[in-house]
Coordinates of C-alpha atoms in Angstrom, one line a residue:
M3 CA 122.2 2.7 115.1
S4 CA 121.8 -1.3 114.4
S5 CA 125.4 -3.1 114.5
L6 CA 124.1 -5.0 111.5
W7 CA 125.1 -1.9 109.3
L8 CA 128.8 -2.3 110.6
L9 CA 128.6 -5.8 109.9
F10 CA 127.6 -5.9 106.2
I11 CA 129.3 -2.8 105.4
G12 CA 132.6 -4.7 106.8
L13 CA 132.3 -7.8 105.4
A14 CA 131.4 -6.3 101.9
M15 CA 134.6 -4.0 102.2
L16 CA 136.7 -6.9 103.2
A17 CA 135.5 -9.5 100.5
G18 CA 135.8 -6.5 97.9
G19 CA 139.4 -6.1 99.1
Y20 CA 140.8 -9.6 98.8
L21 CA 138.5 -10.7 95.7
L22 CA 139.4 -7.2 93.5
Y23 CA 142.6 -5.5 95.2
A24 CA 144.5 -8.7 96.2
K25 CA 144.0 -10.0 92.7
F26 CA 144.9 -6.9 91.3
L27 CA 148.2 -6.9 93.8
G28 CA 148.8 -10.5 92.6
E29 CA 148.7 -10.1 89.0
R30 CA 150.0 -6.5 88.4
I31 CA 152.1 -5.5 91.4
Y32 CA 154.2 -8.7 92.5
R33 CA 153.5 -10.8 89.4
L34 CA 153.2 -13.7 91.7
D35 CA 154.7 -16.9 89.2
Q36 CA 153.0 -20.8 90.3
A37 CA 156.5 -22.3 88.7
Y38 CA 159.2 -19.9 90.5
P39 CA 160.7 -22.3 93.0
T40 CA 160.1 -21.4 96.7
P41 CA 162.5 -21.8 99.5
A42 CA 160.1 -24.4 100.7
H43 CA 161.4 -26.4 98.3
E44 CA 165.0 -25.0 97.4
M45 CA 166.0 -25.7 101.3
H46 CA 163.7 -28.4 102.5
D47 CA 165.4 -29.4 105.4
G48 CA 161.6 -30.7 107.7
V49 CA 162.2 -28.4 110.3
D50 CA 161.6 -24.8 109.4
F51 CA 161.7 -24.9 105.4
V52 CA 158.3 -27.4 105.0
P53 CA 156.0 -27.0 101.7
T54 CA 152.8 -26.6 103.5
N55 CA 149.1 -26.8 102.1
K56 CA 148.2 -23.3 101.8
F57 CA 144.9 -23.5 103.9
V58 CA 147.3 -25.1 106.9
L59 CA 149.7 -22.6 106.2
W60 CA 146.6 -19.5 106.3
G61 CA 145.9 -21.0 109.5
H62 CA 149.5 -21.1 110.9
H63 CA 150.0 -17.7 109.6
F64 CA 147.4 -15.9 110.5
T65 CA 147.2 -17.3 114.5
S66 CA 151.2 -16.0 114.7
V67 CA 150.0 -12.5 113.6
A68 CA 146.7 -12.1 115.2
G69 CA 147.4 -12.8 119.0
A70 CA 145.0 -11.0 120.9
A71 CA 145.9 -7.3 119.3
P72 CA 143.3 -7.5 116.6
I73 CA 140.6 -7.9 119.9
V74 CA 142.5 -5.7 122.0
G75 CA 143.5 -2.8 119.8
P76 CA 139.7 -2.1 118.5
A77 CA 137.9 -3.0 121.9
V78 CA 140.7 -0.1 123.1
A79 CA 140.3 2.5 120.4
V80 CA 136.3 2.8 120.3
I81 CA 136.8 5.0 123.4
W82 CA 136.9 7.5 120.6
G83 CA 133.5 6.1 119.1
W84 CA 133.1 3.5 117.0
L85 CA 133.4 4.8 113.9
P86 CA 137.1 6.0 113.4
A87 CA 137.9 2.3 114.5
F88 CA 135.7 1.0 111.8
L89 CA 136.9 3.1 109.4
W90 CA 140.9 2.5 109.8
V91 CA 140.4 -1.2 110.5
T92 CA 138.6 -2.0 107.2
L93 CA 140.2 0.6 105.1
G94 CA 143.5 -0.2 106.6
T95 CA 143.0 -4.2 105.9
V96 CA 142.4 -3.5 102.3
F97 CA 145.0 -1.0 101.5
F98 CA 147.6 -1.1 104.1
A99 CA 147.7 -4.5 105.6
G100 CA 147.2 -6.7 102.7
M101 CA 149.6 -5.0 100.8
H102 CA 152.6 -5.1 103.6
D103 CA 151.7 -8.7 104.6
M104 CA 151.2 -10.1 101.1
G105 CA 154.4 -7.8 100.0
A106 CA 156.5 -9.1 102.9
L107 CA 156.1 -12.7 102.1
W108 CA 156.7 -12.0 98.5
A109 CA 159.7 -10.3 98.8
S110 CA 161.1 -13.3 101.4
T111 CA 160.4 -16.0 99.2
R112 CA 162.1 -14.0 96.5
N113 CA 165.5 -14.3 98.5
R114 CA 165.1 -17.9 99.9
G115 CA 163.5 -17.0 103.1
R116 CA 165.2 -13.9 104.9
S117 CA 163.9 -12.0 107.1
M118 CA 163.3 -8.6 106.4
G119 CA 166.2 -7.2 108.7
M120 CA 168.2 -9.4 106.3
L121 CA 166.4 -8.4 103.2
S122 CA 167.4 -4.6 104.4
G123 CA 171.0 -5.4 103.8
R124 CA 170.6 -6.3 100.5
Y125 CA 168.7 -3.7 99.5
I126 CA 169.5 -0.7 101.5
G127 CA 172.8 -1.4 102.8
A128 CA 174.3 -3.1 106.0
R129 CA 173.8 0.3 108.2
G130 CA 170.4 0.1 107.7
R131 CA 170.3 -3.7 108.3
N132 CA 172.1 -3.4 111.4
L133 CA 169.7 -0.5 112.7
F134 CA 166.8 -2.7 111.4
L135 CA 167.8 -5.5 113.2
V136 CA 167.8 -3.4 116.5
V137 CA 164.3 -2.4 116.4
I138 CA 163.3 -6.0 115.3
F139 CA 164.8 -7.4 118.2
L140 CA 163.0 -5.0 120.7
L141 CA 159.9 -5.6 119.3
L142 CA 160.4 -9.0 119.8
L143 CA 161.6 -8.9 123.1
M144 CA 157.9 -6.7 123.6
V145 CA 155.8 -9.2 122.3
V146 CA 157.7 -12.4 123.9
A147 CA 157.4 -10.6 127.4
A148 CA 154.4 -9.0 127.2
F149 CA 152.4 -12.1 126.0
A150 CA 153.5 -14.1 128.5
V151 CA 151.9 -11.8 130.9
V152 CA 148.8 -11.4 129.1
I153 CA 148.3 -15.0 128.7
K154 CA 148.8 -15.6 132.5
N155 CA 146.6 -13.2 133.4
L156 CA 143.8 -14.8 131.4
L157 CA 144.3 -18.2 133.0
I158 CA 144.4 -16.4 136.2
S159 CA 140.9 -14.3 135.6
T160 CA 139.1 -17.0 133.6
P161 CA 140.1 -20.5 135.2
S162 CA 137.6 -22.5 133.1
A163 CA 140.4 -21.5 130.1
V164 CA 143.2 -23.7 131.7
I165 CA 142.0 -27.0 130.4
P166 CA 141.1 -26.0 126.7
A167 CA 144.5 -23.6 126.5
W168 CA 146.7 -26.6 127.6
G169 CA 144.7 -29.2 126.4
A170 CA 144.8 -27.6 122.5
I171 CA 149.2 -28.6 122.7
V172 CA 147.9 -32.3 123.0
V173 CA 145.0 -31.5 120.0
A174 CA 147.9 -30.0 118.0
L175 CA 150.2 -33.0 118.4
V176 CA 147.8 -35.4 117.3
V177 CA 146.7 -33.6 114.4
G178 CA 150.1 -32.8 113.1
Q179 CA 150.7 -36.4 112.7
M180 CA 147.2 -37.2 111.1
I181 CA 148.2 -34.6 108.5
Y182 CA 152.2 -35.6 107.6
R183 CA 152.6 -39.1 109.2
W184 CA 149.2 -41.0 108.5
R185 CA 148.0 -38.6 105.3
M186 CA 144.8 -38.5 106.7
N187 CA 142.5 -36.4 104.9
L188 CA 142.5 -32.8 105.8
L189 CA 138.9 -31.9 106.2
L190 CA 138.2 -35.1 108.3
T191 CA 141.3 -34.3 110.2
T192 CA 139.9 -30.5 110.9
V193 CA 136.6 -31.6 112.0
I194 CA 138.1 -34.0 114.4
G195 CA 140.8 -31.6 115.8
V196 CA 138.1 -28.5 116.2
T197 CA 135.4 -31.3 117.7
A198 CA 138.1 -32.3 120.0
L199 CA 139.3 -28.6 120.9
Y200 CA 135.1 -27.2 121.9
A201 CA 135.2 -30.7 123.8
L202 CA 137.8 -29.1 126.0
I203 CA 136.2 -25.9 126.1
L204 CA 133.4 -27.6 127.4
L205 CA 135.0 -29.9 130.1
G206 CA 137.1 -26.4 131.1
D207 CA 133.8 -24.9 131.4
A208 CA 132.9 -27.2 133.8
Y209 CA 136.0 -28.1 135.8
P210 CA 137.6 -24.4 136.1
I211 CA 141.3 -25.0 137.2
E212 CA 142.4 -22.3 140.1
L213 CA 146.0 -23.0 141.1
P214 CA 147.1 -23.0 145.0
A215 CA 148.7 -20.3 146.9
S216 CA 151.9 -22.4 146.2
T217 CA 152.8 -24.5 143.3
L218 CA 156.3 -25.9 143.2
G219 CA 157.2 -23.2 145.8
M220 CA 155.6 -20.7 143.5
S221 CA 152.7 -18.1 143.0
P222 CA 149.8 -19.1 140.6
A223 CA 152.1 -16.1 138.6
T224 CA 155.2 -17.0 138.8
F225 CA 154.1 -20.5 138.1
W226 CA 152.3 -19.9 134.9
I227 CA 154.9 -17.6 133.3
V228 CA 157.5 -19.8 133.8
A229 CA 155.4 -22.9 132.5
L230 CA 154.7 -20.9 129.5
F231 CA 158.5 -19.9 128.5
V232 CA 159.3 -23.2 128.8
Y233 CA 156.5 -24.2 126.7
A234 CA 157.4 -22.1 124.3
G235 CA 161.0 -22.4 124.5
I236 CA 160.1 -26.2 123.2
A237 CA 157.6 -25.4 120.8
S238 CA 160.1 -22.5 119.0
L239 CA 162.8 -25.8 118.7
L240 CA 160.5 -28.4 117.4
P241 CA 159.9 -29.2 113.8
V242 CA 157.2 -26.5 112.7
W243 CA 154.7 -29.2 111.7
V244 CA 155.0 -31.1 115.0
L245 CA 152.9 -28.4 117.2
L246 CA 153.3 -24.9 115.7
Q247 CA 151.6 -25.3 112.2
P248 CA 148.5 -27.8 113.5
R249 CA 147.8 -25.8 116.5
D250 CA 148.1 -22.7 114.7
Y251 CA 145.3 -24.3 112.2
I252 CA 143.1 -25.6 114.2
N253 CA 143.5 -22.6 116.1
G254 CA 142.6 -20.9 112.8
V255 CA 139.3 -22.7 112.3
Q256 CA 138.3 -21.9 115.7
L257 CA 138.5 -18.5 114.8
F258 CA 136.1 -18.9 112.4
I259 CA 133.6 -20.7 113.9
G260 CA 133.9 -18.1 116.8
L261 CA 133.4 -15.6 114.6
G262 CA 130.6 -17.6 112.7
L263 CA 128.8 -17.7 116.4
L264 CA 129.4 -13.7 117.4
Y265 CA 128.4 -12.9 113.6
G266 CA 125.2 -15.0 113.9
A267 CA 124.4 -14.0 117.0
T268 CA 124.5 -10.5 115.9
L269 CA 122.6 -11.0 112.7
F270 CA 119.8 -12.6 115.4
S271 CA 119.6 -10.0 118.0
A272 CA 120.7 -7.1 115.6
P273 CA 122.0 -5.2 119.1
D274 CA 121.9 -1.5 118.8
L275 CA 125.2 0.2 119.1
A276 CA 125.6 1.7 122.6
A277 CA 128.5 3.3 122.0
P278 CA 128.7 6.9 120.0
A279 CA 129.9 7.3 116.4
I280 CA 132.6 9.9 117.5
N281 CA 132.9 10.3 121.1
G282 CA 133.0 14.1 122.2
N283 CA 132.7 12.8 125.8
V284 CA 136.1 10.8 126.5
P285 CA 137.4 10.5 130.0
E286 CA 140.0 12.5 131.4
G287 CA 143.6 12.1 130.4
T288 CA 142.6 10.0 126.7
P289 CA 145.0 10.8 124.2
S290 CA 144.5 12.8 121.1
L291 CA 142.7 10.4 118.3
V292 CA 145.2 11.8 115.6
P293 CA 147.9 10.2 115.9
L294 CA 147.3 7.4 118.6
L295 CA 144.5 5.9 116.5
F296 CA 146.9 4.6 114.1
V297 CA 149.1 2.8 116.6
T298 CA 146.5 1.7 118.9
I299 CA 144.9 -0.5 116.3
A300 CA 148.2 -2.1 114.4
C301 CA 146.8 -5.9 114.1
G302 CA 143.3 -5.9 112.2
A303 CA 144.8 -2.8 110.2
I304 CA 148.4 -2.6 109.8
S305 CA 151.3 -4.4 111.7
G306 CA 155.3 -4.6 111.6
F307 CA 155.3 -8.0 113.1
H308 CA 153.4 -9.3 110.7
G309 CA 156.6 -8.6 108.2
M310 CA 158.4 -10.4 110.8
V311 CA 156.5 -13.2 110.9
S312 CA 155.6 -13.6 106.8
S313 CA 159.3 -13.1 106.4
G314 CA 160.5 -15.1 109.1
T315 CA 158.4 -17.9 109.1
S316 CA 155.7 -18.2 106.5
S317 CA 157.9 -17.5 103.2
K318 CA 159.8 -21.0 104.5
Q319 CA 156.3 -22.8 104.4
L320 CA 154.7 -21.6 101.2
D321 CA 154.4 -24.3 99.1
K322 CA 153.7 -22.2 95.6
E323 CA 154.7 -18.4 95.2
T324 CA 151.0 -18.0 94.0
D325 CA 149.7 -18.8 97.5
A326 CA 151.3 -15.6 98.9
R327 CA 147.9 -13.9 98.0
F328 CA 145.7 -16.5 100.0
V329 CA 148.1 -16.4 103.2
G330 CA 149.7 -13.2 103.1
Y331 CA 146.5 -10.9 102.3
F332 CA 143.6 -13.3 103.3
G333 CA 145.9 -13.6 106.4
A334 CA 145.2 -9.8 107.4
V335 CA 141.8 -10.0 106.1
G336 CA 141.3 -12.4 108.9
E337 CA 142.7 -10.1 111.1
G338 CA 140.1 -7.7 109.8
L339 CA 137.5 -9.8 110.7
L340 CA 138.4 -10.2 113.8
A341 CA 138.9 -6.8 114.4
L342 CA 135.4 -5.9 113.4
G343 CA 134.3 -8.7 115.9
A344 CA 136.1 -6.8 118.4
I345 CA 134.2 -3.5 117.9
I346 CA 130.9 -4.9 117.4
A347 CA 131.2 -6.6 121.0
A348 CA 132.5 -3.7 122.4
T349 CA 130.2 -1.4 121.3
A350 CA 126.7 -3.2 121.1
G351 CA 127.5 -5.6 123.7
Y352 CA 126.0 -3.2 126.2
A353 CA 122.2 -2.0 126.7
T354 CA 123.1 1.5 127.3
L355 CA 125.7 4.3 126.7
A356 CA 125.5 4.7 130.8
D357 CA 126.7 0.8 130.5
W358 CA 129.2 1.4 127.9
E359 CA 130.5 4.5 129.7
A360 CA 130.6 2.8 133.1
V361 CA 133.3 0.3 131.4
Y362 CA 135.2 2.8 129.0
T363 CA 136.2 5.3 132.2
E364 CA 139.4 5.8 131.1
F365 CA 141.7 5.1 128.3
N366 CA 143.2 1.6 128.0
A367 CA 139.9 0.7 130.6
G368 CA 138.4 -1.6 127.0
G369 CA 140.4 -4.1 126.1
V370 CA 139.9 -7.9 126.1
T371 CA 137.3 -7.7 129.5
A372 CA 135.4 -5.5 127.1
F373 CA 135.8 -7.9 124.0
V374 CA 134.9 -10.9 126.4
Q375 CA 131.7 -9.3 128.5
G376 CA 130.3 -7.3 125.4
G377 CA 130.8 -10.6 123.3
G378 CA 129.1 -13.0 125.5
S379 CA 126.5 -10.7 126.2
I380 CA 125.5 -11.0 122.2
L381 CA 126.0 -14.9 122.0
N382 CA 123.7 -14.7 125.3
A383 CA 121.0 -12.5 123.1
G384 CA 121.3 -14.1 119.8
L385 CA 122.0 -17.6 120.4
G386 CA 121.2 -18.5 124.0
I387 CA 124.3 -19.7 124.5
P388 CA 125.0 -19.5 128.6
T389 CA 127.0 -16.3 129.6
S390 CA 129.8 -18.6 131.7
L391 CA 130.3 -20.7 128.3
S392 CA 130.5 -17.7 126.2
A393 CA 133.0 -15.8 128.2
T394 CA 135.3 -19.3 128.5
I395 CA 135.1 -19.7 124.3
L396 CA 135.7 -15.7 124.1
A397 CA 138.5 -16.1 126.7
T398 CA 139.9 -19.3 125.3
M399 CA 140.1 -17.7 121.8
A400 CA 141.8 -14.9 123.4
V401 CA 144.7 -17.1 125.1
L402 CA 145.2 -19.4 122.3
F403 CA 145.5 -16.4 120.1
A404 CA 148.5 -14.8 122.4
A405 CA 149.9 -18.4 123.2
T406 CA 150.4 -18.9 119.2
T407 CA 152.0 -15.5 119.0
M408 CA 154.3 -16.2 121.9
D409 CA 155.8 -19.1 120.6
T410 CA 156.2 -18.0 117.3
G411 CA 157.6 -14.6 118.8
V412 CA 160.1 -17.1 120.6
R413 CA 160.8 -18.6 116.9
L414 CA 161.2 -15.4 115.2
Q415 CA 163.7 -13.9 117.8
R416 CA 165.8 -17.2 117.5
F417 CA 165.8 -16.1 113.8
V418 CA 166.9 -12.5 114.5
V419 CA 169.8 -13.7 117.1
Q420 CA 171.4 -16.2 114.4
E421 CA 171.3 -13.8 112.0
V422 CA 173.1 -11.2 113.8
G423 CA 175.8 -14.2 114.9
E424 CA 175.9 -14.3 111.0
V425 CA 176.3 -10.5 110.9
L426 CA 179.0 -10.9 113.4
G427 CA 181.1 -13.9 111.5
T428 CA 179.3 -16.1 114.2
R429 CA 177.8 -19.1 113.7
V430 CA 174.7 -19.1 116.9
D431 CA 173.2 -23.1 116.7
K432 CA 169.2 -23.1 117.3
Y433 CA 170.0 -24.5 120.9
V434 CA 172.2 -21.1 122.0
G435 CA 169.8 -18.9 119.8
T436 CA 166.9 -19.9 122.1
A437 CA 168.6 -20.1 125.5
I438 CA 169.2 -16.5 124.4
V439 CA 166.2 -15.4 123.6
L440 CA 164.3 -16.8 126.7
V441 CA 166.9 -15.3 129.5
V442 CA 167.0 -11.9 127.8
A443 CA 162.7 -12.2 127.6
M444 CA 162.7 -14.1 131.5
G445 CA 165.1 -11.8 132.6
L446 CA 163.0 -8.9 131.5
T447 CA 159.8 -10.1 132.8
F448 CA 160.8 -10.9 136.2
S449 CA 162.6 -7.8 136.3
A450 CA 160.1 -5.8 138.6
G451 CA 158.8 -8.6 140.9
A452 CA 157.7 -12.6 140.5
G453 CA 154.8 -11.7 139.6
G454 CA 155.9 -10.8 136.4
E455 CA 155.1 -7.0 136.3
G456 CA 158.2 -6.4 134.1
G457 CA 156.9 -8.1 131.3
M458 CA 154.7 -4.8 130.5
R459 CA 157.6 -2.7 131.6
I460 CA 158.8 -1.4 127.6
W461 CA 155.2 -2.8 126.2
P462 CA 153.9 1.1 126.1
L463 CA 156.3 1.4 123.2
F464 CA 155.2 -1.3 121.1
G465 CA 152.1 0.4 119.2
T466 CA 154.8 3.0 117.9
T467 CA 157.7 0.6 117.5
N468 CA 155.5 -1.9 115.8
Q469 CA 154.2 0.9 113.1
L470 CA 157.5 2.3 112.2
L471 CA 158.5 -1.4 111.9
A472 CA 155.8 -1.6 108.9
S473 CA 156.9 1.7 107.3
L474 CA 160.3 0.5 107.0
T475 CA 158.8 -3.1 105.7
L476 CA 156.7 -1.2 103.1
S477 CA 160.2 1.0 102.0
I478 CA 162.1 -2.4 101.3
V479 CA 159.2 -3.4 99.2
A480 CA 158.8 0.1 97.5
V481 CA 162.8 -0.6 97.0
I482 CA 162.5 -3.9 95.4
L483 CA 159.0 -3.1 92.9
L484 CA 161.6 0.2 91.8
R485 CA 164.2 -2.3 90.9
K486 CA 161.7 -4.0 89.3
K487 CA 160.7 -1.0 87.4
R488 CA 156.8 -1.9 88.6
N489 CA 154.5 0.9 89.8
P490 CA 155.5 1.6 93.4
L491 CA 152.4 3.9 94.4
P492 CA 150.5 0.4 96.1
A493 CA 153.5 0.6 98.5
L494 CA 154.4 4.2 99.2
V495 CA 151.6 5.4 100.2
P496 CA 150.5 3.6 103.0
L497 CA 154.1 4.0 103.9
V498 CA 154.1 7.5 104.0
F499 CA 150.7 7.6 106.0
V500 CA 152.0 5.2 108.5
F501 CA 156.0 6.7 108.8
V502 CA 154.1 10.3 109.7
M503 CA 151.7 9.0 111.9
S504 CA 153.7 6.6 114.0
F505 CA 156.6 9.1 113.9
Y506 CA 154.1 11.9 115.4
A507 CA 153.1 9.5 117.8
A508 CA 156.6 8.4 118.7
I509 CA 157.2 12.2 119.2
V510 CA 154.1 12.9 121.5
Q511 CA 155.1 9.7 123.3
L512 CA 158.8 11.3 123.9
G513 CA 157.1 14.5 125.4
T514 CA 154.8 12.3 127.7
L515 CA 157.3 10.0 129.2
R516 CA 160.0 13.2 129.9
E517 CA 156.9 14.4 131.9
D518 CA 157.1 11.2 133.7
E519 CA 160.7 11.4 134.0
D520 CA 160.5 7.5 132.8
W521 CA 164.5 7.9 132.0
L522 CA 164.2 4.2 130.7
L523 CA 161.5 4.0 128.4
L524 CA 162.8 7.7 126.9
G525 CA 165.8 6.3 126.8
I526 CA 164.7 3.2 124.6
D527 CA 162.1 5.2 122.6
V528 CA 164.8 7.9 121.5
V529 CA 167.1 4.4 120.1
I530 CA 163.7 3.5 118.3
I531 CA 163.4 7.3 116.7
V532 CA 166.6 7.5 115.6
A533 CA 167.2 4.0 114.5
A534 CA 163.9 4.5 112.3
V535 CA 165.0 7.6 110.9
W536 CA 168.4 6.2 109.7
V537 CA 166.7 3.3 108.1
A538 CA 164.4 5.5 106.5
V539 CA 166.8 8.2 105.0
E540 CA 168.8 5.0 104.1
A541 CA 165.5 3.5 102.2
V542 CA 164.9 7.3 100.4
L543 CA 168.5 7.3 99.2
A544 CA 167.9 3.7 98.3
M545 CA 164.4 4.2 96.2
R546 CA 166.5 7.0 94.5
A547 CA 169.3 5.2 93.3
A548 CA 166.8 2.2 92.6
R549 CA 165.2 4.6 89.6
S550 CA 168.9 4.6 87.5
M551 CA 169.3 1.0 88.2
P552 CA 168.5 -1.7 85.3
E553 CA 165.6 -3.8 85.4
E554 CA 165.6 -6.8 88.2
T555 CA 164.7 -10.0 87.2
D556 CA 164.1 -13.1 88.4
A557 CA 167.7 -14.1 87.7
H558 CA 169.1 -11.2 89.3
D559 CA 166.9 -12.4 92.7
R560 CA 168.2 -16.3 92.2
E561 CA 171.6 -14.8 91.7
A562 CA 171.9 -12.7 94.6
A563 CA 170.6 -15.0 97.0
A564 CA 172.5 -18.4 96.3
P565 CA 176.0 -17.5 97.3
E566 CA 174.6 -17.8 101.4
S567 CA 172.2 -20.1 102.9
A568 CA 169.2 -18.6 104.9
T569 CA 169.5 -18.6 108.5
R570 CA 168.2 -21.8 110.5

């Protein structure tokens, strides 16, 4: 079968989702109001609360939530065949992720930019909030520690990505000045920024950088990890418009260029799908498609981490409430587009079924490698781009996305630490909060050796934890809709499906960890399951109570949020 069918059908479904379903959600369910004052204006501080052009904020939001996950998840999940991954990515993006991301952004905007953890206190009670914060903290810890290791591996395996990956920081600093200090035209700024970034890619491809065996007394692996944590700590403390926002915006534009190249190459070369639609010959040890597909592909379908970004930082920068449709829902569509590209690259980038099966020899054998190899092959066949340069472009894309998720993850986890301090009655300033985050994350990363092996120690729990968090976020959205006497079904249907699948996966994982006698992960998994179930029960009780409550109005939102100041 030609990959063009996947490309055209997938693009049509995602476009229909944004043009039709997102419009329905914005007008009939969330009832977005352009006149409603957003936290970015009411609490403007020039650091975290900054009214932002919706295109710039979309880039910041999208690349923060994306990371490498929309590439890795689908490129691993096609081991069950391309059809299940394609259906989950397209339907999940349209009916699950868009609703979830846009809903979290809207809910936080209505509550002075508060995170989903703190919102749970208002809508499902103090016990639910405390347990919610535990789950969020563990999830962000997994993200920060694991992404440091992922980026380190990419910088070592693809040294041509070193110059563009670090040079992008300088480009972002200049772009931030061009937008906010010099007030330059956004289109001109974008052209200059993207041109500079691609010049760095060409430079990196010509001059790959491999570190010597010892740098400042550290191995390459240790040096890159330490450098990444130092960068992430500094980036998370700077005013958001100085580095994070412009860096993410340029990365977002770069994604569309990269996707344009990949989709264009697919159009010209029209490669056949080497992988089967449904793989009946999976390698031994491959877990069952149900429920693992629905936790393997998170970003690109639905992901709890998106709710953390939506409510943690994007809601603090939303210029108008109506921008939530473009930033939140279209951010999910951007992930769907990336996931669709990953599926095509990992299934049509190989000449024969035997070539494809030689890569997918075991579960988790695909991932970024399959995306870079397969995508590079398609770019070479369709557009004649040299294989080496194609690999550099795709590897740089993966590094930049992973880095933006890591630095945003540090910033979000600092917010969580500050919110925990607020719950305990102690004020934690941003420097102390950041120090706590870095010490804990670095402690985990180096806990199993100087090569960062510990960074992946609790990562196996990410999929189930992340999806449980997505369902809990949807439960808060559902409670809000019930209180406002609006139709809760668009939130309840994905909530039930995702909770059942992720809870099922968590129980399966519990059995596997017990067989492997991995008592650390088993203990953490039990904590996460108990916390998630407890929050879910509290949410169900809150939904029942909400049905008999008087209708909440916009005035109620302002009154409930006004007495306390959101975390800064």
